[in-house]
CSV table of C-alpha atoms in Angstrom, one decimal:
chain,number,residue,atom,x,y,z
A,1,VAL,CA,-11.2,-92.1,64.3
A,2,ASN,CA,-13.4,-90.2,66.3
A,3,GLN,CA,-12.5,-92.3,69.4
A,4,LEU,CA,-8.8,-91.7,68.7
A,5,LYS,CA,-9.0,-87.7,68.5
A,6,ALA,CA,-11.3,-87.9,71.8
A,7,VAL,CA,-8.4,-89.7,73.9
A,8,LEU,CA,-6.0,-87.3,72.0
A,9,VAL,CA,-7.8,-84.2,73.4
A,10,ARG,CA,-7.5,-85.4,77.1
A,11,ALA,CA,-4.1,-86.8,76.9
A,12,ASP,CA,-0.7,-85.5,78.4
A,13,PRO,CA,-0.3,-82.0,76.9
A,14,ALA,CA,3.5,-83.0,75.9
A,15,LEU,CA,2.0,-86.0,74.1
A,16,ARG,CA,-0.9,-83.9,72.5
A,17,GLU,CA,1.5,-81.4,71.3
A,18,SER,CA,4.1,-83.9,69.4
A,19,LEU,CA,0.9,-84.8,67.5
A,20,THR,CA,-0.4,-81.7,66.4
A,21,GLY,CA,-0.6,-80.5,63.3
A,22,LEU,CA,-0.4,-83.8,61.6
A,23,GLY,CA,-2.5,-84.9,58.4
A,24,PRO,CA,-5.5,-88.0,59.3
A,25,MET,CA,-3.4,-90.7,58.2
A,26,THR,CA,0.0,-89.5,59.5
A,27,LEU,CA,-1.7,-88.9,63.1
A,28,VAL,CA,-2.7,-92.4,62.6
A,29,ARG,CA,0.7,-93.8,61.8
A,30,ARG,CA,2.4,-92.0,64.5
A,31,CYS,CA,0.1,-93.2,67.2
A,32,ALA,CA,0.1,-96.5,66.0
A,33,ALA,CA,4.0,-96.4,66.6
A,34,LEU,CA,3.9,-95.0,70.3
A,35,ASP,CA,5.7,-96.8,72.7
A,36,ASP,CA,5.0,-97.8,76.7
A,37,VAL,CA,7.7,-95.6,78.2
A,38,ALA,CA,6.6,-96.2,81.9
A,39,PRO,CA,4.5,-98.4,84.3
A,40,LEU,CA,0.8,-97.6,83.7
A,41,ASP,CA,-0.2,-94.4,84.5
A,42,ALA,CA,-2.1,-91.8,82.8
A,43,PRO,CA,0.2,-90.6,79.9
A,44,THR,CA,0.9,-94.5,79.5
A,45,THR,CA,-2.5,-95.2,79.5
A,46,ALA,CA,-3.0,-92.7,76.8
A,47,ARG,CA,-0.1,-94.0,74.8
A,48,TYR,CA,-1.5,-97.5,75.1
A,49,THR,CA,-5.0,-96.5,73.9
A,50,LEU,CA,-4.0,-94.5,71.1
A,51,ARG,CA,-1.7,-97.1,69.8
A,52,ARG,CA,-4.5,-99.6,69.8
A,53,LEU,CA,-7.0,-97.5,68.5
A,54,ALA,CA,-4.3,-96.3,65.3
A,55,THR,CA,-3.5,-100.1,64.7
A,56,ARG,CA,-7.3,-100.8,64.5
A,57,ILE,CA,-7.7,-98.2,62.3
A,58,LEU,CA,-4.9,-99.1,59.9
A,59,GLN,CA,-6.3,-102.6,60.0
A,60,LEU,CA,-9.7,-101.5,58.8
A,61,THR,CA,-8.1,-98.9,56.1
A,62,ASP,CA,-6.4,-102.1,54.5
A,63,GLU,CA,-9.6,-104.1,54.8
A,64,VAL,CA,-11.5,-101.2,53.0
A,65,ASN,CA,-9.0,-101.1,50.5
A,66,ASP,CA,-8.6,-104.8,49.7
A,67,LEU,CA,-12.5,-105.0,49.3
A,68,ASN,CA,-12.4,-101.9,47.1
A,69,ARG,CA,-9.8,-103.4,44.7
A,70,GLN,CA,-12.0,-106.7,44.6
A,71,LEU,CA,-15.4,-104.6,44.1
A,72,THR,CA,-13.7,-102.6,41.3
A,73,THR,CA,-12.4,-105.7,39.5
A,74,LEU,CA,-15.9,-107.0,39.6
A,75,LEU,CA,-17.3,-104.0,38.1
A,76,THR,CA,-15.0,-103.7,35.6
A,77,ARG,CA,-15.8,-107.1,34.2
A,78,HIS,CA,-19.4,-106.8,34.3
A,79,ALA,CA,-20.5,-103.2,33.9
A,80,PRO,CA,-17.0,-101.2,32.7
A,81,VAL,CA,-19.2,-98.3,31.4
A,82,LEU,CA,-20.8,-97.5,34.7
A,83,LEU,CA,-17.3,-96.3,36.3
A,84,THR,CA,-16.5,-94.3,33.7
A,85,ARG,CA,-19.4,-92.1,34.4
A,86,VAL,CA,-18.2,-88.7,36.4
A,87,GLY,CA,-18.6,-89.0,40.3
A,88,VAL,CA,-19.4,-92.6,39.9
A,89,GLY,CA,-17.2,-94.9,42.2
A,90,PRO,CA,-17.0,-98.5,43.3
A,91,ASP,CA,-19.5,-98.2,46.2
A,92,THR,CA,-22.1,-96.0,44.2
A,93,ALA,CA,-21.7,-98.3,41.1
A,94,ALA,CA,-22.4,-101.4,43.5
A,95,ALA,CA,-25.2,-100.0,45.0
A,96,LEU,CA,-27.1,-99.0,41.6
A,97,LEU,CA,-26.5,-102.5,39.9
A,98,ILE,CA,-27.8,-104.2,43.0
A,99,ALA,CA,-30.9,-102.1,42.8
A,100,ALA,CA,-31.2,-103.1,39.3
A,101,GLY,CA,-31.1,-106.5,40.2
A,102,ASP,CA,-30.2,-109.8,38.0
A,103,ASN,CA,-32.8,-109.3,35.8
A,104,PRO,CA,-32.1,-105.5,34.4
A,105,GLN,CA,-33.9,-106.1,31.3
A,106,ARG,CA,-37.3,-106.1,33.2
A,107,LEU,CA,-36.8,-102.1,33.4
A,108,ALA,CA,-38.3,-101.0,30.3
A,109,SER,CA,-36.8,-97.3,30.2
A,110,ASP,CA,-34.9,-94.5,32.3
A,111,ALA,CA,-38.4,-93.4,33.8
A,112,SER,CA,-38.9,-97.1,35.6
A,113,PHE,CA,-35.2,-97.1,37.0
A,114,ALA,CA,-36.0,-93.6,38.1
A,115,ALA,CA,-38.8,-94.8,39.9
A,116,LEU,CA,-37.2,-97.8,41.4
A,117,CYS,CA,-34.3,-95.1,42.7
A,118,GLY,CA,-37.3,-93.0,44.2
A,119,VAL,CA,-35.9,-90.0,41.8
A,120,SER,CA,-39.4,-89.9,39.6
A,121,PRO,CA,-41.1,-86.4,40.4
A,122,ILE,CA,-44.7,-87.0,41.7
A,123,GLU,CA,-47.4,-84.5,40.8
A,124,ALA,CA,-48.3,-82.3,43.6
A,125,SER,CA,-50.2,-79.6,41.7
A,126,SER,CA,-53.3,-77.8,42.7
A,127,GLY,CA,-55.2,-75.2,40.9
A,128,LYS,CA,-53.1,-72.9,39.2
A,129,THR,CA,-50.1,-74.2,40.8
A,130,HIS,CA,-47.9,-76.5,39.0
A,131,ARG,CA,-45.3,-78.2,41.1
A,132,HIS,CA,-43.8,-81.7,41.7
A,133,ARG,CA,-42.9,-83.2,45.2
A,134,LEU,CA,-39.9,-85.4,46.6
A,135,ASN,CA,-40.6,-89.3,45.9
A,136,ARG,CA,-39.9,-90.9,49.4
A,137,GLY,CA,-40.5,-94.4,47.6
A,138,GLY,CA,-38.0,-96.5,45.5
A,139,ASP,CA,-34.8,-98.2,46.7
A,140,ARG,CA,-33.2,-95.6,49.3
A,141,GLN,CA,-29.6,-97.1,48.9
A,142,ALA,CA,-29.9,-96.4,45.1
A,143,ASN,CA,-31.5,-92.9,45.9
A,144,ALA,CA,-28.5,-92.3,48.1
A,145,ALA,CA,-26.0,-93.6,45.6
A,146,LEU,CA,-27.4,-91.1,43.0
A,147,HIS,CA,-27.3,-88.2,45.6
A,148,ARG,CA,-23.3,-89.0,46.4
A,149,ILE,CA,-23.0,-88.6,42.6
A,150,VAL,CA,-24.7,-85.5,42.2
A,151,ILE,CA,-23.0,-83.8,45.2
A,152,THR,CA,-19.7,-85.0,43.8
A,153,ARG,CA,-20.6,-83.7,40.1
A,154,LEU,CA,-21.7,-80.2,42.1
A,155,ARG,CA,-18.2,-79.7,43.2
A,156,CYS,CA,-16.2,-81.0,40.2
A,157,ASP,CA,-18.0,-81.0,37.0
A,158,PRO,CA,-18.3,-77.8,34.8
A,159,ARG,CA,-21.6,-78.7,33.2
A,160,THR,CA,-23.5,-79.7,36.3
A,161,ARG,CA,-22.1,-76.4,37.7
A,162,ALA,CA,-23.2,-74.5,34.8
A,163,TYR,CA,-27.0,-76.2,34.5
A,164,GLN,CA,-26.7,-75.2,38.7
A,165,GLN,CA,-26.1,-71.7,37.9
A,166,ARG,CA,-28.6,-71.7,34.9
A,167,ARG,CA,-31.5,-72.9,37.2
A,168,LEU,CA,-30.5,-70.8,40.1
A,169,ALA,CA,-31.2,-67.7,38.0
A,170,GLU,CA,-34.5,-69.1,36.9
A,171,GLY,CA,-35.7,-69.3,40.6
A,172,LYS,CA,-35.4,-72.9,41.4
A,173,THR,CA,-34.1,-73.9,44.9
A,174,PRO,CA,-31.0,-75.7,45.7
A,175,ARG,CA,-32.9,-78.7,46.9
A,176,GLU,CA,-35.0,-78.4,43.7
A,177,ILE,CA,-32.2,-78.5,41.6
A,178,ILE,CA,-30.4,-81.6,43.3
A,179,ARG,CA,-33.8,-83.5,42.7
A,180,CYS,CA,-33.7,-82.6,38.9
A,181,LEU,CA,-30.2,-83.4,38.7
A,182,LYS,CA,-30.8,-87.0,40.3
A,183,ARG,CA,-33.3,-87.6,37.8
A,184,TYR,CA,-31.0,-86.9,34.9
A,185,VAL,CA,-28.2,-88.6,36.2
A,186,ALA,CA,-30.6,-92.0,36.6
A,187,ARG,CA,-31.4,-91.7,33.0
A,188,GLU,CA,-27.2,-91.8,32.4
A,189,ILE,CA,-26.9,-94.7,34.8
A,190,TYR,CA,-29.6,-96.5,33.2
A,191,ASN,CA,-27.8,-96.4,30.0
A,192,ALA,CA,-24.9,-97.5,31.5
A,193,ILE,CA,-26.4,-100.5,33.0
A,194,PRO,CA,-25.7,-103.8,31.1
A,195,ARG,CA,-29.0,-105.5,29.9
A,196,THR,CA,-27.7,-108.6,30.7
A,197,SER,CA,-27.5,-110.5,34.3
A,198,PRO,CA,-23.7,-111.0,35.5
A,199,LEU,CA,-24.9,-114.5,36.9
A,200,ALA,CA,-26.2,-115.5,33.3
A,201,THR,CA,-23.0,-114.2,31.7
A,202,ALA,CA,-21.0,-116.3,34.1
A,203,ALA,CA,-23.5,-119.3,33.7
A,204,THR,CA,-23.0,-119.1,30.1
């Protein structure tokens, strides 16, 4: 998409103006429908390049959509509760299930799952100062998945936004609030993860 936009910026003004103001996918479809109208010259080369890039974007979009459908089907079969959680999509659910592994019953508590995902707070107090620092360990893909869930909830979930405002009033920084929320989300996800392996279920 970035390549397509870069070509469009340097394209013939008439061609560029004909594609101005279109939404992302409308722009891609319009570019995919472009025709070569003359022997190879600068304007036609731009049309050819835009058409090839747009065609590739549409093909990859179809591939992504197909994979998401298959992933959603698998998740609905093996971890249906997980997809009902606010902010949890197929990608984030898959990353968290992969982190839990094929033997999720080894995770004795939500604290162990939080440590696995690198969202358990680490004591960093000194003297009369009591604080915790960021945990840089754990599964970074699972950590990123929890981060995406929190950011999504901060945008659209009233309870999360209310929590954010309350902690801001207490003097917490936005980064500290996100760390706290990631720990709470880890507890919620832990309770939604099946305690039996999908492979074991399939074998029976």
